[in-house]
């Protein structure tokens, strides 16, 4: 089992739950920090002392307070941690539910497991840590099913259309933006056609419903 774990979480109740889980797993040493900057310094110091952490458990979002931080999210911390210790095992423990965001955690940040904060999350966290220790990449069936629903044929043009639409831009305003940024096609007819196609892809009755769907999965 893991010997040295770093937990990055700013909620005391969550920390107590994680502590109980690690004690049940008989992990001998675990340290808690509430800021990503401090976590990165701990990782650097441990590596320099040739006594690195072998598991990082991190949340994604942290409340701002009077202490300024360079690293403002779990994603930023994981990215920097990988530079220091590429083989570090990472488990994200978060309330995040947007499938696109979670998909990016695996594909871009190469996490080893994701656990949703919910009922019975202690049991799920324990099982995930065990599997990650054995070398597995852990993704629950619910998350896998949600990720499979993310359209894979969207490009930068499509994402920009959805973003502008979500900001309340009208089609003539979208046309102006696309033309100014040399993103083709930018004719009103082409924009209308692609928006119709996107509504079909997302099975949405109108643009408003489509934007709600996109926000729910984290595309915009």
PDB file of C-alpha atoms in Angstrom:
ATOM      1  CA  UNK A   1       0.000   0.000   0.000  1.00  0.00           C
ATOM      2  CA  UNK A   2       1.039   3.644  -0.403  1.00  0.00           C
ATOM      3  CA  UNK A   3       3.439   4.846   2.281  1.00  0.00           C
ATOM      4  CA  UNK A   4       3.244   8.634   2.016  1.00  0.00           C
ATOM      5  CA  UNK A   5       0.211  10.627   0.893  1.00  0.00           C
ATOM      6  CA  UNK A   6      -0.465  14.332   0.446  1.00  0.00           C
ATOM      7  CA  UNK A   7      -4.076  15.541   0.722  1.00  0.00           C
ATOM      8  CA  UNK A   8      -5.036  18.954  -0.653  1.00  0.00           C
ATOM      9  CA  UNK A   9      -8.494  19.919   0.590  1.00  0.00           C
ATOM     10  CA  UNK A  10      -9.814  23.118   2.163  1.00  0.00           C
ATOM     11  CA  UNK A  11     -12.897  21.621   3.826  1.00  0.00           C
ATOM     12  CA  UNK A  12     -12.349  20.251   7.329  1.00  0.00           C
ATOM     13  CA  UNK A  13     -15.208  17.748   7.178  1.00  0.00           C
ATOM     14  CA  UNK A  14     -13.873  16.276   3.944  1.00  0.00           C
ATOM     15  CA  UNK A  15     -10.407  16.044   5.482  1.00  0.00           C
ATOM     16  CA  UNK A  16     -11.764  14.024   8.400  1.00  0.00           C
ATOM     17  CA  UNK A  17     -13.401  11.586   6.009  1.00  0.00           C
ATOM     18  CA  UNK A  18     -10.223  11.178   3.976  1.00  0.00           C
ATOM     19  CA  UNK A  19      -8.211  10.679   7.152  1.00  0.00           C
ATOM     20  CA  UNK A  20     -10.526   7.878   8.271  1.00  0.00           C
ATOM     21  CA  UNK A  21     -10.201   6.189   4.885  1.00  0.00           C
ATOM     22  CA  UNK A  22      -6.399   6.346   4.913  1.00  0.00           C
ATOM     23  CA  UNK A  23      -6.273   4.977   8.447  1.00  0.00           C
ATOM     24  CA  UNK A  24      -8.420   2.016   7.380  1.00  0.00           C
ATOM     25  CA  UNK A  25      -5.987   1.397   4.524  1.00  0.00           C
ATOM     26  CA  UNK A  26      -3.103   1.452   7.025  1.00  0.00           C
ATOM     27  CA  UNK A  27      -1.271   4.194   5.144  1.00  0.00           C
ATOM     28  CA  UNK A  28       1.391   5.193   7.705  1.00  0.00           C
ATOM     29  CA  UNK A  29       1.888   8.828   6.759  1.00  0.00           C
ATOM     30  CA  UNK A  30      -0.461  11.402   5.316  1.00  0.00           C
ATOM     31  CA  UNK A  31      -0.140  15.173   5.365  1.00  0.00           C
ATOM     32  CA  UNK A  32      -2.900  17.731   4.892  1.00  0.00           C
ATOM     33  CA  UNK A  33      -2.661  21.170   3.289  1.00  0.00           C
ATOM     34  CA  UNK A  34      -5.402  23.599   2.345  1.00  0.00           C
ATOM     35  CA  UNK A  35      -3.618  25.597  -0.367  1.00  0.00           C
ATOM     36  CA  UNK A  36      -2.281  24.423  -3.723  1.00  0.00           C
ATOM     37  CA  UNK A  37       0.862  26.584  -3.441  1.00  0.00           C
ATOM     38  CA  UNK A  38       1.738  24.941  -0.148  1.00  0.00           C
ATOM     39  CA  UNK A  39       1.063  21.514  -1.634  1.00  0.00           C
ATOM     40  CA  UNK A  40       3.483  22.186  -4.476  1.00  0.00           C
ATOM     41  CA  UNK A  41       6.171  23.300  -2.022  1.00  0.00           C
ATOM     42  CA  UNK A  42       5.665  20.107  -0.015  1.00  0.00           C
ATOM     43  CA  UNK A  43       6.035  18.009  -3.140  1.00  0.00           C
ATOM     44  CA  UNK A  44       9.207  19.852  -4.137  1.00  0.00           C
ATOM     45  CA  UNK A  45      10.738  19.531  -0.673  1.00  0.00           C
ATOM     46  CA  UNK A  46       9.901  15.841  -0.394  1.00  0.00           C
ATOM     47  CA  UNK A  47      11.429  15.117  -3.803  1.00  0.00           C
ATOM     48  CA  UNK A  48      14.573  17.115  -2.941  1.00  0.00           C
ATOM     49  CA  UNK A  49      14.971  15.100   0.273  1.00  0.00           C
ATOM     50  CA  UNK A  50      14.619  11.854  -1.711  1.00  0.00           C
ATOM     51  CA  UNK A  51      11.492  11.046   0.298  1.00  0.00           C
ATOM     52  CA  UNK A  52       8.743  11.779  -2.245  1.00  0.00           C
ATOM     53  CA  UNK A  53       5.029  11.369  -1.772  1.00  0.00           C
ATOM     54  CA  UNK A  54       3.639   8.418  -3.694  1.00  0.00           C
ATOM     55  CA  UNK A  55      -0.007   9.534  -3.739  1.00  0.00           C
ATOM     56  CA  UNK A  56      -1.691  12.911  -4.159  1.00  0.00           C
ATOM     57  CA  UNK A  57      -5.383  13.285  -3.284  1.00  0.00           C
ATOM     58  CA  UNK A  58      -6.675  16.663  -4.411  1.00  0.00           C
ATOM     59  CA  UNK A  59      -9.867  18.629  -4.746  1.00  0.00           C
ATOM     60  CA  UNK A  60     -10.342  20.833  -7.822  1.00  0.00           C
ATOM     61  CA  UNK A  61     -11.849  24.017  -6.420  1.00  0.00           C
ATOM     62  CA  UNK A  62     -10.666  26.107  -3.478  1.00  0.00           C
ATOM     63  CA  UNK A  63     -12.335  29.103  -1.874  1.00  0.00           C
ATOM     64  CA  UNK A  64     -10.455  32.368  -2.159  1.00  0.00           C
ATOM     65  CA  UNK A  65      -9.407  34.162   1.014  1.00  0.00           C
ATOM     66  CA  UNK A  66      -6.933  36.861   2.072  1.00  0.00           C
ATOM     67  CA  UNK A  67      -3.909  34.718   1.169  1.00  0.00           C
ATOM     68  CA  UNK A  68      -2.952  35.189  -2.477  1.00  0.00           C
ATOM     69  CA  UNK A  69      -2.215  31.999  -4.399  1.00  0.00           C
ATOM     70  CA  UNK A  70      -0.400  31.373  -7.677  1.00  0.00           C
ATOM     71  CA  UNK A  71      -2.088  28.014  -8.182  1.00  0.00           C
ATOM     72  CA  UNK A  72      -5.844  28.479  -8.049  1.00  0.00           C
ATOM     73  CA  UNK A  73      -7.174  25.020  -8.912  1.00  0.00           C
ATOM     74  CA  UNK A  74      -6.498  21.345  -8.540  1.00  0.00           C
ATOM     75  CA  UNK A  75      -5.825  21.113 -12.264  1.00  0.00           C
ATOM     76  CA  UNK A  76      -3.025  23.667 -12.017  1.00  0.00           C
ATOM     77  CA  UNK A  77      -1.537  21.828  -9.049  1.00  0.00           C
ATOM     78  CA  UNK A  78      -1.635  18.455 -10.810  1.00  0.00           C
ATOM     79  CA  UNK A  79       0.026  19.959 -13.894  1.00  0.00           C
ATOM     80  CA  UNK A  80       2.880  21.399 -11.847  1.00  0.00           C
ATOM     81  CA  UNK A  81       3.171  18.273  -9.685  1.00  0.00           C
ATOM     82  CA  UNK A  82       3.696  16.137 -12.786  1.00  0.00           C
ATOM     83  CA  UNK A  83       6.711  18.270 -13.706  1.00  0.00           C
ATOM     84  CA  UNK A  84       8.322  17.465 -10.378  1.00  0.00           C
ATOM     85  CA  UNK A  85       7.271  13.847 -10.128  1.00  0.00           C
ATOM     86  CA  UNK A  86       5.931  12.313 -13.356  1.00  0.00           C
ATOM     87  CA  UNK A  87       5.188   8.971 -11.695  1.00  0.00           C
ATOM     88  CA  UNK A  88       3.129  10.479  -8.858  1.00  0.00           C
ATOM     89  CA  UNK A  89      -0.242   8.765  -8.493  1.00  0.00           C
ATOM     90  CA  UNK A  90      -3.140  11.240  -8.431  1.00  0.00           C
ATOM     91  CA  UNK A  91      -6.701  10.754  -7.233  1.00  0.00           C
ATOM     92  CA  UNK A  92      -9.154  13.645  -7.560  1.00  0.00           C
ATOM     93  CA  UNK A  93     -11.837  13.883  -4.853  1.00  0.00           C
ATOM     94  CA  UNK A  94     -14.369  16.499  -5.916  1.00  0.00           C
ATOM     95  CA  UNK A  95     -17.999  17.522  -6.297  1.00  0.00           C
ATOM     96  CA  UNK A  96     -17.334  18.196  -9.995  1.00  0.00           C
ATOM     97  CA  UNK A  97     -19.953  16.464 -12.143  1.00  0.00           C
ATOM     98  CA  UNK A  98     -19.424  17.944 -15.625  1.00  0.00           C
ATOM     99  CA  UNK A  99     -18.354  15.055 -17.823  1.00  0.00           C
ATOM    100  CA  UNK A 100     -16.152  17.167 -20.141  1.00  0.00           C
ATOM    101  CA  UNK A 101     -14.170  18.478 -17.158  1.00  0.00           C
ATOM    102  CA  UNK A 102     -13.705  14.971 -15.778  1.00  0.00           C
ATOM    103  CA  UNK A 103     -12.762  13.644 -19.214  1.00  0.00           C
ATOM    104  CA  UNK A 104     -10.066  16.336 -19.450  1.00  0.00           C
ATOM    105  CA  UNK A 105      -8.689  15.267 -16.069  1.00  0.00           C
ATOM    106  CA  UNK A 106      -7.888  11.853 -17.509  1.00  0.00           C
ATOM    107  CA  UNK A 107      -6.828  12.901 -20.998  1.00  0.00           C
ATOM    108  CA  UNK A 108      -4.946  16.130 -20.247  1.00  0.00           C
ATOM    109  CA  UNK A 109      -3.818  15.783 -16.638  1.00  0.00           C
ATOM    110  CA  UNK A 110      -3.469  11.982 -16.652  1.00  0.00           C
ATOM    111  CA  UNK A 111      -5.048  11.387 -13.264  1.00  0.00           C
ATOM    112  CA  UNK A 112      -5.277   7.842 -11.974  1.00  0.00           C
ATOM    113  CA  UNK A 113      -8.712   8.024 -10.411  1.00  0.00           C
ATOM    114  CA  UNK A 114     -11.706  10.263  -9.751  1.00  0.00           C
ATOM    115  CA  UNK A 115     -14.080  10.026  -6.791  1.00  0.00           C
ATOM    116  CA  UNK A 116     -17.244  12.098  -6.483  1.00  0.00           C
ATOM    117  CA  UNK A 117     -18.033  13.644  -3.118  1.00  0.00           C
ATOM    118  CA  UNK A 118     -21.354  12.056  -2.281  1.00  0.00           C
ATOM    119  CA  UNK A 119     -22.952   9.401  -0.115  1.00  0.00           C
ATOM    120  CA  UNK A 120     -20.676   6.413   0.431  1.00  0.00           C
ATOM    121  CA  UNK A 121     -17.738   8.356  -0.989  1.00  0.00           C
ATOM    122  CA  UNK A 122     -15.485   6.929   1.740  1.00  0.00           C
ATOM    123  CA  UNK A 123     -16.026   3.403   0.438  1.00  0.00           C
ATOM    124  CA  UNK A 124     -15.482   4.519  -3.153  1.00  0.00           C
ATOM    125  CA  UNK A 125     -12.333   6.432  -2.205  1.00  0.00           C
ATOM    126  CA  UNK A 126     -10.952   3.379  -0.428  1.00  0.00           C
ATOM    127  CA  UNK A 127     -11.618   1.101  -3.391  1.00  0.00           C
ATOM    128  CA  UNK A 128     -10.139   3.629  -5.808  1.00  0.00           C
ATOM    129  CA  UNK A 129      -6.926   4.001  -3.800  1.00  0.00           C
ATOM    130  CA  UNK A 130      -6.532   0.224  -3.672  1.00  0.00           C
ATOM    131  CA  UNK A 131      -6.940  -0.113  -7.427  1.00  0.00           C
ATOM    132  CA  UNK A 132      -4.623   2.816  -8.186  1.00  0.00           C
ATOM    133  CA  UNK A 133      -1.980   1.229  -5.963  1.00  0.00           C
ATOM    134  CA  UNK A 134      -2.225  -1.904  -8.130  1.00  0.00           C
ATOM    135  CA  UNK A 135      -1.545   0.207 -11.215  1.00  0.00           C
ATOM    136  CA  UNK A 136      -5.094   0.633 -12.494  1.00  0.00           C
ATOM    137  CA  UNK A 137      -6.673   3.788 -13.895  1.00  0.00           C
ATOM    138  CA  UNK A 138     -10.020   4.014 -12.136  1.00  0.00           C
ATOM    139  CA  UNK A 139     -13.177   5.480 -13.672  1.00  0.00           C
ATOM    140  CA  UNK A 140     -16.644   4.666 -12.383  1.00  0.00           C
ATOM    141  CA  UNK A 141     -19.242   3.323 -14.784  1.00  0.00           C
ATOM    142  CA  UNK A 142     -21.418   6.412 -14.282  1.00  0.00           C
ATOM    143  CA  UNK A 143     -18.570   8.700 -15.301  1.00  0.00           C
ATOM    144  CA  UNK A 144     -17.672   6.476 -18.242  1.00  0.00           C
ATOM    145  CA  UNK A 145     -21.273   6.499 -19.468  1.00  0.00           C
ATOM    146  CA  UNK A 146     -21.441  10.296 -19.172  1.00  0.00           C
ATOM    147  CA  UNK A 147     -18.167  10.780 -21.047  1.00  0.00           C
ATOM    148  CA  UNK A 148     -19.370   8.538 -23.864  1.00  0.00           C
ATOM    149  CA  UNK A 149     -22.229  10.983 -24.446  1.00  0.00           C
ATOM    150  CA  UNK A 150     -19.846  13.870 -25.190  1.00  0.00           C
ATOM    151  CA  UNK A 151     -19.906  14.580 -28.958  1.00  0.00           C
ATOM    152  CA  UNK A 152     -16.482  13.814 -30.448  1.00  0.00           C
ATOM    153  CA  UNK A 153     -16.874  15.585 -33.784  1.00  0.00           C
ATOM    154  CA  UNK A 154     -16.896  19.153 -32.488  1.00  0.00           C
ATOM    155  CA  UNK A 155     -14.083  21.446 -33.576  1.00  0.00           C
ATOM    156  CA  UNK A 156     -12.844  24.889 -32.536  1.00  0.00           C
ATOM    157  CA  UNK A 157     -15.380  26.545 -34.798  1.00  0.00           C
ATOM    158  CA  UNK A 158     -18.277  24.700 -33.165  1.00  0.00           C
ATOM    159  CA  UNK A 159     -17.073  25.489 -29.648  1.00  0.00           C
ATOM    160  CA  UNK A 160     -16.760  29.174 -30.529  1.00  0.00           C
ATOM    161  CA  UNK A 161     -20.293  29.207 -31.935  1.00  0.00           C
ATOM    162  CA  UNK A 162     -21.597  27.677 -28.704  1.00  0.00           C
ATOM    163  CA  UNK A 163     -19.574  30.065 -26.558  1.00  0.00           C
ATOM    164  CA  UNK A 164     -20.810  33.152 -28.400  1.00  0.00           C
ATOM    165  CA  UNK A 165     -24.367  31.870 -28.310  1.00  0.00           C
ATOM    166  CA  UNK A 166     -24.104  31.280 -24.552  1.00  0.00           C
ATOM    167  CA  UNK A 167     -23.046  34.915 -24.121  1.00  0.00           C
ATOM    168  CA  UNK A 168     -26.260  36.065 -25.769  1.00  0.00           C
ATOM    169  CA  UNK A 169     -24.753  37.054 -29.104  1.00  0.00           C
ATOM    170  CA  UNK A 170     -27.154  37.320 -32.019  1.00  0.00           C
ATOM    171  CA  UNK A 171     -26.320  35.742 -35.364  1.00  0.00           C
ATOM    172  CA  UNK A 172     -25.153  39.018 -36.914  1.00  0.00           C
ATOM    173  CA  UNK A 173     -22.855  39.543 -33.918  1.00  0.00           C
ATOM    174  CA  UNK A 174     -21.537  35.995 -34.268  1.00  0.00           C
ATOM    175  CA  UNK A 175     -20.933  36.664 -37.950  1.00  0.00           C
ATOM    176  CA  UNK A 176     -18.952  39.813 -37.142  1.00  0.00           C
ATOM    177  CA  UNK A 177     -16.795  37.980 -34.603  1.00  0.00           C
ATOM    178  CA  UNK A 178     -16.061  35.074 -36.945  1.00  0.00           C
ATOM    179  CA  UNK A 179     -15.209  37.411 -39.803  1.00  0.00           C
ATOM    180  CA  UNK A 180     -12.896  39.535 -37.654  1.00  0.00           C
ATOM    181  CA  UNK A 181     -11.093  36.406 -36.412  1.00  0.00           C
ATOM    182  CA  UNK A 182     -10.998  34.786 -39.862  1.00  0.00           C
ATOM    183  CA  UNK A 183     -13.017  31.769 -38.794  1.00  0.00           C
ATOM    184  CA  UNK A 184     -14.901  30.388 -41.789  1.00  0.00           C
ATOM    185  CA  UNK A 185     -17.623  29.960 -42.774  1.00  0.00           C
ATOM    186  CA  UNK A 186     -19.058  33.153 -41.384  1.00  0.00           C
ATOM    187  CA  UNK A 187     -22.118  33.816 -43.560  1.00  0.00           C
ATOM    188  CA  UNK A 188     -25.441  34.002 -41.729  1.00  0.00           C
ATOM    189  CA  UNK A 189     -26.710  31.047 -43.748  1.00  0.00           C
ATOM    190  CA  UNK A 190     -23.686  28.931 -42.768  1.00  0.00           C
ATOM    191  CA  UNK A 191     -24.063  29.866 -39.107  1.00  0.00           C
ATOM    192  CA  UNK A 192     -27.764  28.960 -39.139  1.00  0.00           C
ATOM    193  CA  UNK A 193     -26.996  25.631 -40.829  1.00  0.00           C
ATOM    194  CA  UNK A 194     -24.329  24.647 -38.333  1.00  0.00           C
ATOM    195  CA  UNK A 195     -26.465  25.647 -35.352  1.00  0.00           C
ATOM    196  CA  UNK A 196     -29.259  23.432 -36.715  1.00  0.00           C
ATOM    197  CA  UNK A 197     -26.774  20.558 -36.999  1.00  0.00           C
ATOM    198  CA  UNK A 198     -25.499  21.158 -33.468  1.00  0.00           C
ATOM    199  CA  UNK A 199     -29.039  21.097 -32.070  1.00  0.00           C
ATOM    200  CA  UNK A 200     -29.506  17.690 -33.702  1.00  0.00           C
ATOM    201  CA  UNK A 201     -26.208  16.449 -32.247  1.00  0.00           C
ATOM    202  CA  UNK A 202     -27.263  17.490 -28.753  1.00  0.00           C
ATOM    203  CA  UNK A 203     -30.904  16.447 -29.258  1.00  0.00           C
ATOM    204  CA  UNK A 204     -31.984  19.951 -28.263  1.00  0.00           C
ATOM    205  CA  UNK A 205     -35.261  21.570 -29.265  1.00  0.00           C
ATOM    206  CA  UNK A 206     -33.818  25.085 -29.362  1.00  0.00           C
ATOM    207  CA  UNK A 207     -30.631  27.069 -28.755  1.00  0.00           C
ATOM    208  CA  UNK A 208     -31.414  27.685 -25.101  1.00  0.00           C
ATOM    209  CA  UNK A 209     -31.791  23.985 -24.378  1.00  0.00           C
ATOM    210  CA  UNK A 210     -28.591  23.278 -26.314  1.00  0.00           C
ATOM    211  CA  UNK A 211     -26.627  25.808 -24.250  1.00  0.00           C
ATOM    212  CA  UNK A 212     -27.976  24.329 -21.012  1.00  0.00           C
ATOM    213  CA  UNK A 213     -26.846  20.879 -22.135  1.00  0.00           C
ATOM    214  CA  UNK A 214     -23.396  22.163 -23.084  1.00  0.00           C
ATOM    215  CA  UNK A 215     -22.971  23.872 -19.709  1.00  0.00           C
ATOM    216  CA  UNK A 216     -24.106  20.753 -17.867  1.00  0.00           C
ATOM    217  CA  UNK A 217     -21.390  18.633 -19.491  1.00  0.00           C
ATOM    218  CA  UNK A 218     -18.737  21.354 -19.225  1.00  0.00           C
ATOM    219  CA  UNK A 219     -18.260  22.177 -22.911  1.00  0.00           C
ATOM    220  CA  UNK A 220     -18.742  25.880 -22.221  1.00  0.00           C
TER     221      UNK A 220
END
